[in-house]
Short mmCIF file of C-alpha atoms in Angstrom, two decimals:
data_model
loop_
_atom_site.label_atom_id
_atom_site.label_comp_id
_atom_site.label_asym_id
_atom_site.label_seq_id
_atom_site.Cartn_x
_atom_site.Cartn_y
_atom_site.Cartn_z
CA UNK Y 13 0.37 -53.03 52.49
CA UNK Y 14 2.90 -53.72 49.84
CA UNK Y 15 2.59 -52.29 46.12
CA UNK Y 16 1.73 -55.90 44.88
CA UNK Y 17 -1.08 -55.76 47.23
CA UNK Y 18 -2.25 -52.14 46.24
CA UNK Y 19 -2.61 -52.48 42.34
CA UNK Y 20 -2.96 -49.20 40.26
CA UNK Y 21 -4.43 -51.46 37.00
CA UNK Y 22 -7.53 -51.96 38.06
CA UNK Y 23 -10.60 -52.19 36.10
CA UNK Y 24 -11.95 -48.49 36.55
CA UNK Y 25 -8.38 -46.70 36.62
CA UNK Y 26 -8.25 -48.31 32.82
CA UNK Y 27 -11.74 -47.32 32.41
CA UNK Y 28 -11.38 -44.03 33.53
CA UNK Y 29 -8.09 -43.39 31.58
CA UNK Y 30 -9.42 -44.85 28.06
CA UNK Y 31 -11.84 -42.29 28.91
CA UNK Y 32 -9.31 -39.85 29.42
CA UNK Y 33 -7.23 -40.70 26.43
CA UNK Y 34 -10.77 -40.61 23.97
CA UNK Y 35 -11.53 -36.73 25.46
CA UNK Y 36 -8.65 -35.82 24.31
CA UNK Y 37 -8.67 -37.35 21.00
CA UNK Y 38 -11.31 -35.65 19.84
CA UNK Y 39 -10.28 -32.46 21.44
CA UNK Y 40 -6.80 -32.25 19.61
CA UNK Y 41 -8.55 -33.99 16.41
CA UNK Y 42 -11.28 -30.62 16.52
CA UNK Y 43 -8.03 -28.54 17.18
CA UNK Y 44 -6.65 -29.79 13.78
CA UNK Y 45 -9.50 -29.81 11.99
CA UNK Y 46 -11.62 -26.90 12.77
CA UNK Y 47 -9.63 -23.77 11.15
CA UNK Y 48 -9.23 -26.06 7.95
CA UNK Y 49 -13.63 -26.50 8.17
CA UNK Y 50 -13.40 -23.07 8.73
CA UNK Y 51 -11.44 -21.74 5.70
CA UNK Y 52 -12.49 -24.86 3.52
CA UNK Y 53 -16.30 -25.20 4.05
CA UNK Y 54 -17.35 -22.31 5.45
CA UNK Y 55 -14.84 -19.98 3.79
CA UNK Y 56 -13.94 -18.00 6.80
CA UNK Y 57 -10.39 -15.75 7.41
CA UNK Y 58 -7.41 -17.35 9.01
CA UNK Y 59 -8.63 -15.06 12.33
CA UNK Y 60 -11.92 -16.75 11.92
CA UNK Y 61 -9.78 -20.22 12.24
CA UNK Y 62 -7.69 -19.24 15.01
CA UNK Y 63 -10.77 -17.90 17.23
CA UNK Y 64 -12.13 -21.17 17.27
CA UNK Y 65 -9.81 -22.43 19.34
CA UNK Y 66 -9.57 -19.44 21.31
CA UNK Y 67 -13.41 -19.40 21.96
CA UNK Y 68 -13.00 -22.92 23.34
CA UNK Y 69 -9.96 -22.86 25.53
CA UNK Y 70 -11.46 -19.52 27.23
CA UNK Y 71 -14.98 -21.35 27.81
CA UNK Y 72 -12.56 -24.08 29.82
CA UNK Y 73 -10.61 -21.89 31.58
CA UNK Y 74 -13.66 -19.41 32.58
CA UNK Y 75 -15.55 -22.55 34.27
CA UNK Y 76 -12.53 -24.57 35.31
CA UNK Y 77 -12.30 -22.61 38.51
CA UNK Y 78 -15.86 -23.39 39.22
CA UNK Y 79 -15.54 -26.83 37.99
CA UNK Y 80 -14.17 -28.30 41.60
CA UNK Y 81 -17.06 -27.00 43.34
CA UNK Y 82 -19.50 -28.34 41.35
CA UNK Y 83 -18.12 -31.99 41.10
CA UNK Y 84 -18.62 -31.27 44.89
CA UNK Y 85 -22.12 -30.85 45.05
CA UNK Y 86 -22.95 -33.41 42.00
CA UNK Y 87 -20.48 -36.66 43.37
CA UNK Y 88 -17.42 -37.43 40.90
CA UNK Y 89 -19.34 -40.18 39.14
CA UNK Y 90 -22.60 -38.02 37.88
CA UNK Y 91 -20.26 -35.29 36.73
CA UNK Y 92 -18.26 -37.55 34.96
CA UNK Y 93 -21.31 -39.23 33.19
CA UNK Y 94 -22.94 -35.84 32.80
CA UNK Y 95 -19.97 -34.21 31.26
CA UNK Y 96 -18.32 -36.64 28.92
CA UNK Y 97 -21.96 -37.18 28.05
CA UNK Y 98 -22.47 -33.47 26.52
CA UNK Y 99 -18.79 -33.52 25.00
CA UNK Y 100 -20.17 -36.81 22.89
CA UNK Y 101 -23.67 -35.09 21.98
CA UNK Y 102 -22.14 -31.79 21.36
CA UNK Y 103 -19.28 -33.65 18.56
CA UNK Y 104 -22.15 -34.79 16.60
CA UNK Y 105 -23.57 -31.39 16.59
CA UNK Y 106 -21.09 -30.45 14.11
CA UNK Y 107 -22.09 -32.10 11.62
CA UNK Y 108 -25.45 -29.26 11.85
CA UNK Y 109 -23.49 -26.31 11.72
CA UNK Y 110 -23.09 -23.98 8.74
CA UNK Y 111 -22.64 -20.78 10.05
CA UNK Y 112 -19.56 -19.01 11.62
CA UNK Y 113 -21.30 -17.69 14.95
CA UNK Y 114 -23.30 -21.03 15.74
CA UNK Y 115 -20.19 -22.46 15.36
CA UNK Y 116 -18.60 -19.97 17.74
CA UNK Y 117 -21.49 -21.10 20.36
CA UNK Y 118 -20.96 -24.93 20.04
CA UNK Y 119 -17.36 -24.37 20.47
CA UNK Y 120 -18.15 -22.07 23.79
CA UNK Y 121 -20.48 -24.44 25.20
CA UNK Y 122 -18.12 -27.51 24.56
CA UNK Y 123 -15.50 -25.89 26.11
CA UNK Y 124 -17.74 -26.25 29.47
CA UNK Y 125 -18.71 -30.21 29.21
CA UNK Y 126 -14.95 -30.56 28.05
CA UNK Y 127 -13.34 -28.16 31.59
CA UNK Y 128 -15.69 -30.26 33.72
CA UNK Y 129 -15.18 -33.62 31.63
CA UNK Y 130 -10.76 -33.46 32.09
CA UNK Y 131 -11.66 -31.80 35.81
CA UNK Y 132 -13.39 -35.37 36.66
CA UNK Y 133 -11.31 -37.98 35.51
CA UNK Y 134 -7.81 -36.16 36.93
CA UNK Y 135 -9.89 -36.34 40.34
CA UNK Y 136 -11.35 -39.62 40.03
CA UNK Y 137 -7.79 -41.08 38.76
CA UNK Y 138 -6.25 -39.53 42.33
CA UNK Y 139 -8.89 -40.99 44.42
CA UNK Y 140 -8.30 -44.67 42.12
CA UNK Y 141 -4.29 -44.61 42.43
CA UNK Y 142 -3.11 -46.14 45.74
CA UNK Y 143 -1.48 -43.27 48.02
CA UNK Y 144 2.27 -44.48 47.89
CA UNK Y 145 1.78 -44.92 44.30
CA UNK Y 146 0.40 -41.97 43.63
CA UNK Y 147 3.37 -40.19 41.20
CA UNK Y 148 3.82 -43.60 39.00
CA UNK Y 149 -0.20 -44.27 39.17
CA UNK Y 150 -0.53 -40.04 37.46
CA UNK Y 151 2.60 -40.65 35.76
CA UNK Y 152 0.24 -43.38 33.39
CA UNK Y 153 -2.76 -41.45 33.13
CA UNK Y 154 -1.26 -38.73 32.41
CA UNK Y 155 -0.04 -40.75 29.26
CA UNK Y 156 -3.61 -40.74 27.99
CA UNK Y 157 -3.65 -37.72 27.51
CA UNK Y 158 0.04 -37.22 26.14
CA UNK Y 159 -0.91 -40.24 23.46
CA UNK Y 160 -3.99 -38.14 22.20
CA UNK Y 161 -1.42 -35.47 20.93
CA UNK Y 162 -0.33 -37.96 18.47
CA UNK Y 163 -3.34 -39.60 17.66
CA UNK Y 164 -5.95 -37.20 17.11
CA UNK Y 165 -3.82 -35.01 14.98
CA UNK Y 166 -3.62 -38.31 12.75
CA UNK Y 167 -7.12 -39.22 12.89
CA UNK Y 168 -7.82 -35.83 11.95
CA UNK Y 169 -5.77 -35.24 8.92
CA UNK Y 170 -5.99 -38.74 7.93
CA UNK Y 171 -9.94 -38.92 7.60
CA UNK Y 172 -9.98 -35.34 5.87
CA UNK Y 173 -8.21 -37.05 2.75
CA UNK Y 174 -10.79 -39.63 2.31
CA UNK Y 175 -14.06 -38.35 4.38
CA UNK Y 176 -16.55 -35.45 3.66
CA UNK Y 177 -16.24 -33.50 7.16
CA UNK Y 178 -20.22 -34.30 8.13
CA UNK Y 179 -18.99 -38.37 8.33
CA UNK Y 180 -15.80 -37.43 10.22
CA UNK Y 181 -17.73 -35.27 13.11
CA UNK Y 182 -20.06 -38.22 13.18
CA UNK Y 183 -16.75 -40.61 13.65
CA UNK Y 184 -15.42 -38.31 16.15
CA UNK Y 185 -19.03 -38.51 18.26
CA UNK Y 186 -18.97 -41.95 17.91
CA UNK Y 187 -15.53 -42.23 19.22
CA UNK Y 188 -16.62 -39.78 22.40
CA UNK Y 189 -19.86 -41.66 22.98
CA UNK Y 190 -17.74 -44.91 23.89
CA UNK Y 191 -15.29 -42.37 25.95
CA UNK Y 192 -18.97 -41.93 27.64
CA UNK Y 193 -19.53 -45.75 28.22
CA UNK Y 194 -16.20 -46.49 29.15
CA UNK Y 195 -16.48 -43.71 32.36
CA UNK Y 196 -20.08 -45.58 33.14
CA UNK Y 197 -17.97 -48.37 34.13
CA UNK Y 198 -15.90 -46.66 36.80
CA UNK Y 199 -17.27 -48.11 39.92
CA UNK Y 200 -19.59 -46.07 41.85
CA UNK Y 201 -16.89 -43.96 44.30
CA UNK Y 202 -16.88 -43.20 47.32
CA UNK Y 203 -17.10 -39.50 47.61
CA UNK Y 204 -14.42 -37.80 50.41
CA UNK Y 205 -17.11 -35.88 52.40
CA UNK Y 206 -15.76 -32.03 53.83
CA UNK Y 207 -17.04 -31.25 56.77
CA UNK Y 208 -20.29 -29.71 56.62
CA UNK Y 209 -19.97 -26.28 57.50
CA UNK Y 210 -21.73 -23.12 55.96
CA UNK Y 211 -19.96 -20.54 54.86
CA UNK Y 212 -20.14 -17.49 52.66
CA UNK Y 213 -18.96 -17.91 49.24
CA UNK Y 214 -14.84 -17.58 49.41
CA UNK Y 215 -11.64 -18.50 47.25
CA UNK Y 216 -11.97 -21.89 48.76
CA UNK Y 217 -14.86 -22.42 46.34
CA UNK Y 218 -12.92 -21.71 43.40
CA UNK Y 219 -9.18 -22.85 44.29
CA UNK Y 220 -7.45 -25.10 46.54
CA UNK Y 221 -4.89 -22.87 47.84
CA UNK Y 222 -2.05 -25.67 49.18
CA UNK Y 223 -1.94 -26.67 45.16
CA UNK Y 224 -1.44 -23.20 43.83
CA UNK Y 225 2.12 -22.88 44.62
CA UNK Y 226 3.17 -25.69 42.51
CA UNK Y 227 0.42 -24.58 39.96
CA UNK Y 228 2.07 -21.69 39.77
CA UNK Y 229 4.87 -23.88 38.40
CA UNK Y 230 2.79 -25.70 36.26
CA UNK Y 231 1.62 -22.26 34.44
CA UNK Y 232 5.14 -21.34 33.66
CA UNK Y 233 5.91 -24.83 32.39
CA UNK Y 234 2.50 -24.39 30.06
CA UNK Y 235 3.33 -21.37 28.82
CA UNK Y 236 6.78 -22.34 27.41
CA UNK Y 237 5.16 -25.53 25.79
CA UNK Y 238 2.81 -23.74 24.19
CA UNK Y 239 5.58 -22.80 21.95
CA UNK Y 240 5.78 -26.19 20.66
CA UNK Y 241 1.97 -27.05 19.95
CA UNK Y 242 1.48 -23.65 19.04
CA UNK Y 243 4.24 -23.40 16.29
CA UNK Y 244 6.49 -26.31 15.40
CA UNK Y 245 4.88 -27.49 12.34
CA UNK Y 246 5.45 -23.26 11.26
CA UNK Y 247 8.87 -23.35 12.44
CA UNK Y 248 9.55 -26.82 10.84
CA UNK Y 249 8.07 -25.31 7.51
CA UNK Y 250 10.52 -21.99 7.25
CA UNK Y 251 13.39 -24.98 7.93
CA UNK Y 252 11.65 -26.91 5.11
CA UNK Y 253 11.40 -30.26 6.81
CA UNK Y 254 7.39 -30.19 7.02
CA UNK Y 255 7.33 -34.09 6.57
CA UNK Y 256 9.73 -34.68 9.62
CA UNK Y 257 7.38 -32.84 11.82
CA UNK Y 258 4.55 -35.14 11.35
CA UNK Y 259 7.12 -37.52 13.36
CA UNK Y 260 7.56 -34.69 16.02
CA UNK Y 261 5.29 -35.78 17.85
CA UNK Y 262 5.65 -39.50 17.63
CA UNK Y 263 8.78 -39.41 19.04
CA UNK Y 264 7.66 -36.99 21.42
CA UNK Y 265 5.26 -39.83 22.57
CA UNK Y 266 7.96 -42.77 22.13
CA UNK Y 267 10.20 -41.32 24.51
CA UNK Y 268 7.78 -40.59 27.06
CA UNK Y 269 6.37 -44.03 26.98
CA UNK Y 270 9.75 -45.08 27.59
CA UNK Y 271 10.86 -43.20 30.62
CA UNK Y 272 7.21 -43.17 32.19
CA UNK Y 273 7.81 -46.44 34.44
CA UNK Y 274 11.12 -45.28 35.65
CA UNK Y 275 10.44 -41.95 36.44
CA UNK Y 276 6.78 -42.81 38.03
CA UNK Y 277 8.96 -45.07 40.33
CA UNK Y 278 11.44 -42.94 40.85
CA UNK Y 279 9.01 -39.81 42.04
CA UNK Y 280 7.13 -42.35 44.51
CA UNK Y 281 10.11 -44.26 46.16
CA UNK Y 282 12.60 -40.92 45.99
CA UNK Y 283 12.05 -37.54 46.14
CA UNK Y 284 10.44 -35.47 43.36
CA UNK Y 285 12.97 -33.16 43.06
CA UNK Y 286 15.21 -35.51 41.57
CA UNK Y 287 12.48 -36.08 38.74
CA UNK Y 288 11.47 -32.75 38.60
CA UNK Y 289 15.17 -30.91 38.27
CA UNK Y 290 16.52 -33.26 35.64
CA UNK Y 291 13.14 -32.96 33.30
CA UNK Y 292 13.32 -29.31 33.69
CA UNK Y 293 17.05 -29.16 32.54
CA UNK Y 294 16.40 -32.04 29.75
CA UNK Y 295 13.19 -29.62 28.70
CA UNK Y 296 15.51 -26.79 28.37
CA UNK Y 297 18.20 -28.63 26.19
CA UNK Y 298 14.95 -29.77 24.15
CA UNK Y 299 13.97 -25.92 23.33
CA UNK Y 300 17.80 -25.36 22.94
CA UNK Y 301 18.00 -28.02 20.69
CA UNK Y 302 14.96 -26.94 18.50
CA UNK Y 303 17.06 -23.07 18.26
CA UNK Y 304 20.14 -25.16 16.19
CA UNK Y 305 17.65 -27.29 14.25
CA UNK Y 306 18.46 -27.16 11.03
CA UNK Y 307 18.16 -31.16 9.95
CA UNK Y 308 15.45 -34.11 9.96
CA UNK Y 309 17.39 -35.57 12.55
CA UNK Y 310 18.13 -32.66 15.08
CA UNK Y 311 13.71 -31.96 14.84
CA UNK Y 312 13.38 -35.61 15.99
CA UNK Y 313 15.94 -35.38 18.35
CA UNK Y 314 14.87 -32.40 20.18
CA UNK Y 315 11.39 -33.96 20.05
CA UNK Y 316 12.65 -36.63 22.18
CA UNK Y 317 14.33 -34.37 24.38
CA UNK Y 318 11.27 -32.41 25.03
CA UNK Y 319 8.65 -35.61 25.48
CA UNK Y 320 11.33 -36.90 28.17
CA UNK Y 321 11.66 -33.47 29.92
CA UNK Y 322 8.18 -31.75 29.78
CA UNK Y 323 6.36 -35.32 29.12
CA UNK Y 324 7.81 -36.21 32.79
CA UNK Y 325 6.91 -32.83 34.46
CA UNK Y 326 3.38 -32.42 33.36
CA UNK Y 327 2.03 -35.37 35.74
CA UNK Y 328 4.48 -34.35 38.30
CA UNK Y 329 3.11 -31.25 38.74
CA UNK Y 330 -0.26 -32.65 39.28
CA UNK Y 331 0.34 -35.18 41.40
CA UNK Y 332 2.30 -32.61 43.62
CA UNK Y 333 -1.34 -30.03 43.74
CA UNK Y 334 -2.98 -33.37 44.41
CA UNK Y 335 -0.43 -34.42 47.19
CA UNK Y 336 -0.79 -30.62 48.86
CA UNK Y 337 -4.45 -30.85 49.05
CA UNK Y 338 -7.06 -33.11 51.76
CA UNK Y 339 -8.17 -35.45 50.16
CA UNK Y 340 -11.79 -34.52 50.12
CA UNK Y 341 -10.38 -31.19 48.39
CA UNK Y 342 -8.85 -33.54 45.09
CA UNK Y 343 -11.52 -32.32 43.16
CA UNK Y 344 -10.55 -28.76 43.90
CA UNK Y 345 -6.30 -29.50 43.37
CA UNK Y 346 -7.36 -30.71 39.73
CA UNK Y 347 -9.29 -27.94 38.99
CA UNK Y 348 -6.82 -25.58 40.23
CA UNK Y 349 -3.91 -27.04 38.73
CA UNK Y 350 -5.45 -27.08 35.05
CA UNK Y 351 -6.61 -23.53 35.45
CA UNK Y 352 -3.14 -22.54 35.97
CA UNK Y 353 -2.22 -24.79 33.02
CA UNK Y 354 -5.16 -23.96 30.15
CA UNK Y 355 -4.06 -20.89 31.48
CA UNK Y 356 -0.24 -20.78 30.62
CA UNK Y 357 -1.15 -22.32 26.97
CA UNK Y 358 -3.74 -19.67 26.41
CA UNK Y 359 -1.28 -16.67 26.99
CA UNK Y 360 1.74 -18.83 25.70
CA UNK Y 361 -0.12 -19.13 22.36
CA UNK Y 362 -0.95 -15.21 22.16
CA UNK Y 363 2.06 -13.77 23.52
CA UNK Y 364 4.66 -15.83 22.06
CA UNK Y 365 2.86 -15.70 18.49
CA UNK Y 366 4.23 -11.84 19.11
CA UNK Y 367 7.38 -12.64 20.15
CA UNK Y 368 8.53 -14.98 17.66
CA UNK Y 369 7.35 -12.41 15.12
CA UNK Y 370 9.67 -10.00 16.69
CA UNK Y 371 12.55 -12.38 17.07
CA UNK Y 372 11.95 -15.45 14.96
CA UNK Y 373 11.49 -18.96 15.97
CA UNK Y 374 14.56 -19.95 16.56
CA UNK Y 375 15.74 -16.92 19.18
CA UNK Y 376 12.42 -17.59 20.31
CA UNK Y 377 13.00 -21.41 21.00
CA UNK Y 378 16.29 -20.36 22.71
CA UNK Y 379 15.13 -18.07 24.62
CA UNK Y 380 12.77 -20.19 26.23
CA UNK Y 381 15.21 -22.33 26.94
CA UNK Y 382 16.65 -20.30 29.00
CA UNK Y 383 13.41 -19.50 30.68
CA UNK Y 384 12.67 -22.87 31.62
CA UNK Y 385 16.21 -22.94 33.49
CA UNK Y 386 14.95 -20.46 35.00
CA UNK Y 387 11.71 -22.09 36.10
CA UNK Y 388 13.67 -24.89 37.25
CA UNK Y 389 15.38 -22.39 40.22
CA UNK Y 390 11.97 -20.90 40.93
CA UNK Y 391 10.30 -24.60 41.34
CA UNK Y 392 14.05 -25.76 43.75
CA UNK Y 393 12.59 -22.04 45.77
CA UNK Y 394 8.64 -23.45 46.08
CA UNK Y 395 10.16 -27.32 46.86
CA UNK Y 396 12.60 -25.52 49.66
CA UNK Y 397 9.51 -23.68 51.01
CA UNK Y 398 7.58 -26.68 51.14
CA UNK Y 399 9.97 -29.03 53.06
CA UNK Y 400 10.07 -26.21 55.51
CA UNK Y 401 6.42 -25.78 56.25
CA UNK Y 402 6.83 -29.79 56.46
CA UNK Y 403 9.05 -29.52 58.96
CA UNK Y 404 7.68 -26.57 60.88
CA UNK Y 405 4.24 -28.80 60.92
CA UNK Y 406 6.08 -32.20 62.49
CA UNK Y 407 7.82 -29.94 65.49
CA UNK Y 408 3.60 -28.63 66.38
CA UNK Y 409 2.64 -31.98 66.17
CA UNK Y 410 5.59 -33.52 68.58
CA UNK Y 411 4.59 -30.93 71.69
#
C-alpha cells in the first residue's frame, strides 16, 4: 500500500486529536490560573499556589504506571469516554470549591481522569496512524498538545480580566465536555488482544520494558524543559522584557508548526537519528541562546530555537517507545513513556527551582545546554544498542 492509500487524516485521528488538543487546554489554562485563585480568592501563600500543581502532576504520575493496564482490561474506547468524561465533570467542580484542602482533593483526583485521559488518546492515535507513517502521523498529534501551551495560557489570563473565576471554570468544563464528545466519535477500535495467559502480578503490568530505554531519554529531555515552563516568564522578568515573553511561546508554536511536516517525513522515510541528533543540538543552542538573552529579539529567537529542537523530539521519542513495543502492548509504551516524562518535569521543576537559585537563570540555562549535548551522546549510545539487538534478531531469524 502506498501513503496515498493509507491516510493519517481520517475522521477519528482528528477526532481523537481535537480531543487531545482540548485536555490539554484546560490543563495548562488550570496551571495558569489556579495559584492566582489561590492567592486572589482564597487568599492562600505562594506554597499554597505552587502545591496545586504539585498535588496534580503527582496524582498523574502515581497512576500513570497503572494506567496501561487498566486501558487493558476496560478496551481503549471506554477508557477514553470514561476518562475525558471525569476530567469535564471534575472542571466544573471548581466552580464549588472554597476551601484550600477540597481544593487539594479535586486537584488529586483530576490528576487520575487526566493520567488515564492523555494515556488513551497517545494509544488510540498509534493504533489510528498507518505503520509506515507512524513518526509524521505522532509528529501531528503531538502538535495538539504543543498548541495547548499557547492557548490555554491565553484563555486563561485573557478571561481572568473580564470573567469572575466561577464563569471561567464553567467555560473551561464546557470546553472539556466537547473534548468528551469529540472522543465519542472515534470509531469503535479494534482492541490488539495479548495472549491470554495468567500470570502473577509483574513489571509487565506496570511498564513496557522495550520502551523504557528510549523513555529513559525522554525523562532527561523533560527534565531540561522543565526549565523553560517552569521559569521563563521569571527569567524574562529579572531581564525586564515580561511583554516579549507572552510571545515566547507563540513562536515556540510557529516554528514547530513549521518544521512538523518535514521532520514527520523525514523520521518515517529516513532514519530517526538524523531527526533526533539535529533537534537535540538545535535544543541545546536554544538553552544557550536563552543564557546571552539580554533583548526582545534574542527571547523570541531562542524560543524558536527551542520549539524546533525540543518541539521535534518530544513526538519522536514516543513514537520510538511505541515502535519498541507489540502492538497489543501500545497501551503500555504510552503509559511508560509519559511516566518517564511527567516524571522528568516533576523533578525538573523542584530541582532546578534550587539550582537556579544557587546559580541564576542564566548559568542555569547554559548549563543545561550543555546537558542536553550531553543527552544527545547518551540517546547516539541507546540508538547504537538498538540497531544491534536489530541485527542480532535478523541473524536468529535467517537459521
Amino acid at each position: 500500500m502506498t501513503n496515498q492509500q493509507e491516510p493519517i487524516w481520517t475522521k477519528s485521528f482528528i477526532s481523537i486529536a481535537i480531543t487531545n488538543f482540548f485536555i490539554f487546554v484546560v490543563f495548562y489554562a488550570l496551571l495558569t490560573l489556579l495559584p492566582i485563585y489561590v492567592l486572589d480568592a482564597l487568599d492562600g501563600t505562594s506554597t499554597q499556589a505552587g502545591l496545586v500543581i504539585t498535588i496534580f502532576l503527582l496524582s498523574a504520575i502515581i497512576v500513570r504506571p497503572f494506567s496501561g493496564k487498566v486501558i487493558e482490561n476496560i478496551g481503549k474506547k471506554k477508557t477514553l469516554v470514561f476518562s475525558t468524561l471525569i476530567f469535564a465533570l471534575s472542571s466544573f467542580l471548581y466552580m464549588l470549591i472554597h476551601h484550600f484542602n477540597v481544593l487539594l482533593l479535586l486537584r488529586f483526583f483530576q490528576g487520575i481522569s487526566f493520567s488515564l485521559a492523555t494515556t488513551v488518546t497517545g494509544a488510540i492515535a498509534a493504533d489510528l496512524v498507518p505503520a509506515k507513517r507512524r513518526g509524521e502521523g505522532l509528529g501531528y498529534f503531538g502538535m495538539s498538545m504543543n498548541l495547548a501551551v499557547v492557548a490555554g495560557p491565553f484563555l486563561s489570563l485573557t478571561l481572568h480580566q473580564y470573567m469572575a473565576y466561577n464563569i471561567i471554570f464553567l467555560v473551561f468544563g464546557m470546553i472539556m465536555l466537547v473534548g468528551w464528545l469529540c472522543g465519542m466519535m472515534v470509531k469503535n477500535l479494534q482492541e490488539n488482544a495479548a495472549p491470554s495467559v495468567k500470570k502473577s502480578f509483574s513489571l509487565s503490568d506496570l511498564f513496557e520494558k522495550k520502551s523504557m530505554p528510549i523513555s529513559s531519554v525522554g525523562i532527561l529531555v523533560s527534565f531540561s524543559y522543565a526549565s523553560i515552563i517552569s521559569f521563563i516568564s521569571v527569567y524574562a522578568q529579572s531581564l525586564g522584557l515580561i511583554k516579549t515573553a507572552s510571545f515566547f511561546f507563540v513562536v515556540f508554536a510557529a516554528a514547530m508548526l513549521i518544521s512538523r511536516p518535514f521532520t514527520g517525513r523525514l523520521f518515517d522515510k529516513s532514519s530517526p537519528n538524523i531527526v533526533i541528533i539535529p533537534s537535540c543540538i538545535v535544543f541545546a543552542i536554544g538553552l544557550f541562546s536563552l543564557s546571552f538573552t539580554h533583548s526582545s529579539w534574542m527571547l523570541l529567537f531562542s524560543g524558536a530555537l527551542v520549539g524546533l529542537g525540543y518541539g521535534t523530539l518530544l513526538p519522536s521519542f514516543q513514537t520510538l517507545a511505541i515502535q519498541a513495543a507489540p502492538a497489543h502492548r501500545s497501551a503500555y509504551a504510552t503509559a511508560t513513556f509519559f511516566t518517564f516524562y511527567d516524571s522528568g518535569i516533576a523533578v525538573g521543576s523542584f530541582v532546578l527551582g534550587i539550582a537556579a537559585g544557587a546559580l541564576g537563570y542564566s548559568k542555569l540555562y547554559f548549563a543545561l545546554g550543555i546537558f542536553v549535548l550531553l543527552i544527545t551522546l547518551y540517546y547516539k549510545w541507546i540508538a547504537n544498542l538498538r540497531q544491534k539487538q536489530k541485527a542480532a534478531n535478523i541473524q536468529v531469524g535467517m537459521k
